[in-house]
Amino acid sequence: MAMGQGSARATIVHLYAAEAAWMEAISGVVEPVSPFSRRFASMDELAEAWGELNARWADYYDRLIEAELDRPITKRSTSSGAGRTFATPAGDVLMHLFTHSQYTAAQLKNMLRQLGVDPLPDVMLITQSRMDAR
């Protein structure tokens, strides 16, 4: 497809990989092994890995305090500025993750629309928040 990472599967893996790379950076790993190099034999394998990653994020958010938002997160870039090391406040990293996931989810939804999937998933942040609050 002419958007996202070229296919629905690659775009889903891209979403996982971005979250995984930033979790490693937040955990103090400046040069994490690229999760883009990980190959998943099936969507079930990806779902299992993502479940484990979600548990790590939930633990991080449970412990998150306001002062943490200013802590610099150091990571070697694999995208814009590839190869350079940057220190970015944790709050900005989190905002990037939120906006990146929304942008990429919208690309994925458009791919599904082009493939004739009906009904389409609701990927709005407010919908996700309401689902999580149940």
C-alpha positions as MATLAB code, in Angstrom:
seq = 'MAMGQGSARATIVHLYAAEAAWMEAISGVVEPVSPFSRRFASMDELAEAWGELNARWADYYDRLIEAELDRPITKRSTSSGAGRTFATPAGDVLMHLFTHSQYTAAQLKNMLRQLGVDPLPDVMLITQSRMDAR';
ca = [
       0.000    0.000    0.000;
       1.120    3.550   -0.639;
       0.981    4.559    3.023;
       2.348    3.520    6.389;
       4.961    0.830    6.144;
       3.571   -0.568    2.875;
       1.295   -3.252    4.327;
      -1.084   -3.645    7.248;
       1.149   -6.253    8.883;
       4.313   -4.159    8.541;
       2.469   -1.135    9.937;
       1.276   -3.117   12.969;
       4.819   -4.376   13.576;
       6.050   -0.778   13.236;
       3.659    0.305   16.017;
       4.971   -2.449   18.285;
       8.591   -1.690   17.400;
       8.303    2.000   18.208;
       6.751    1.283   21.599;
       9.394   -1.343   22.345;
      12.320    0.888   21.361;
      11.100    3.732   23.547;
      10.399    1.424   26.490;
      14.016    0.292   26.303;
      15.203    3.911   26.165;
      13.037    4.879   29.134;
      14.521    1.889   30.968;
      18.022    3.279   30.405;
      19.156    1.390   27.296;
      20.692    4.055   25.039;
      21.237    1.705   22.103;
      18.454   -0.875   22.240;
      18.457   -3.728   19.770;
      16.119   -2.616   17.053;
      12.751   -4.298   17.496;
      12.330   -3.799   13.744;
      14.830   -6.635   13.301;
      12.584   -9.018   15.243;
      10.557  -11.304   13.017;
       7.215  -12.627   14.197;
       6.150  -16.025   12.881;
       2.495  -15.149   13.412;
       0.188  -12.416   14.583;
      -0.365  -14.495   17.729;
       3.370  -14.285   18.475;
       3.266  -10.524   17.972;
       0.192  -10.268   20.235;
       2.025  -12.189   22.964;
       5.093   -9.949   22.716;
       2.858   -6.870   22.745;
       1.043   -8.139   25.826;
       4.381   -8.407   27.638;
       5.337   -4.919   26.450;
       1.982   -3.507   27.579;
       2.622   -4.935   31.048;
       5.942   -3.075   31.157;
       4.226    0.162   30.094;
       1.481   -0.328   32.701;
       4.141   -0.751   35.387;
       5.914    2.401   34.205;
       2.682    4.433   34.223;
       1.742    3.095   37.660;
       5.036    4.453   39.039;
       5.079    7.667   36.978;
       5.329   10.868   38.980;
       5.316   14.409   37.641;
       9.050   14.931   38.216;
       9.769   11.985   35.872;
       8.369   13.968   32.945;
      11.436   16.242   32.975;
      13.978   13.379   33.190;
      16.095   13.216   30.027;
      15.724    9.980   28.074;
      18.860    9.254   26.068;
      18.524    7.210   22.886;
      20.469    6.711   19.698;
      18.132    7.551   16.836;
      17.227    4.989   14.202;
      15.000    7.398   12.246;
      15.340   11.177   11.967;
      18.915   11.973   12.921;
      19.853    8.309   12.496;
      23.001    7.391   14.351;
      23.008   10.491   16.547;
      22.298   10.294   20.270;
      19.675   12.611   21.699;
      18.433   13.364   25.224;
      14.719   14.172   25.276;
      12.507   14.889   28.305;
      10.358   11.869   29.204;
       7.194   13.950   28.822;
       8.117   14.737   25.208;
       8.932   11.070   24.557;
       5.492   10.095   25.858;
       3.788   12.769   23.748;
       5.694   11.505   20.717;
       4.551    7.955   21.432;
       0.917    9.036   21.738;
       0.912   11.098   18.547;
       2.946    8.500   16.621;
       0.540    5.750   17.584;
      -2.495    7.831   16.563;
      -0.927    8.794   13.242;
       0.084    5.218   12.477;
      -3.256    3.794   13.628;
      -5.001    6.186   11.239;
      -2.801    4.905    8.399;
      -3.691    1.345    9.359;
      -7.409    2.176    9.487;
      -7.175    3.664    5.999;
      -5.424    0.515    4.760;
      -8.218   -1.604    6.209;
     -10.791    0.654    4.555;
      -9.050    0.158    1.184;
      -9.084   -3.607    1.801;
     -12.848   -3.502    2.347;
     -12.817   -4.303    6.063;
     -16.148   -3.510    7.715;
     -16.661   -2.519   10.417;
     -13.498   -0.530   10.881;
     -11.920   -0.290   14.341;
     -12.418    2.923   16.278;
      -8.888    4.153   17.010;
      -9.813    7.470   18.598;
      -7.919    8.155   21.844;
     -11.146    9.089   23.625;
     -12.717    5.745   22.647;
      -9.668    3.858   23.889;
      -9.760    5.788   27.156;
     -13.428    4.986   27.656;
     -12.776    1.299   26.969;
      -9.909    1.248   29.466;
     -12.088    2.915   32.122;
     -14.585    0.045   32.088;
];
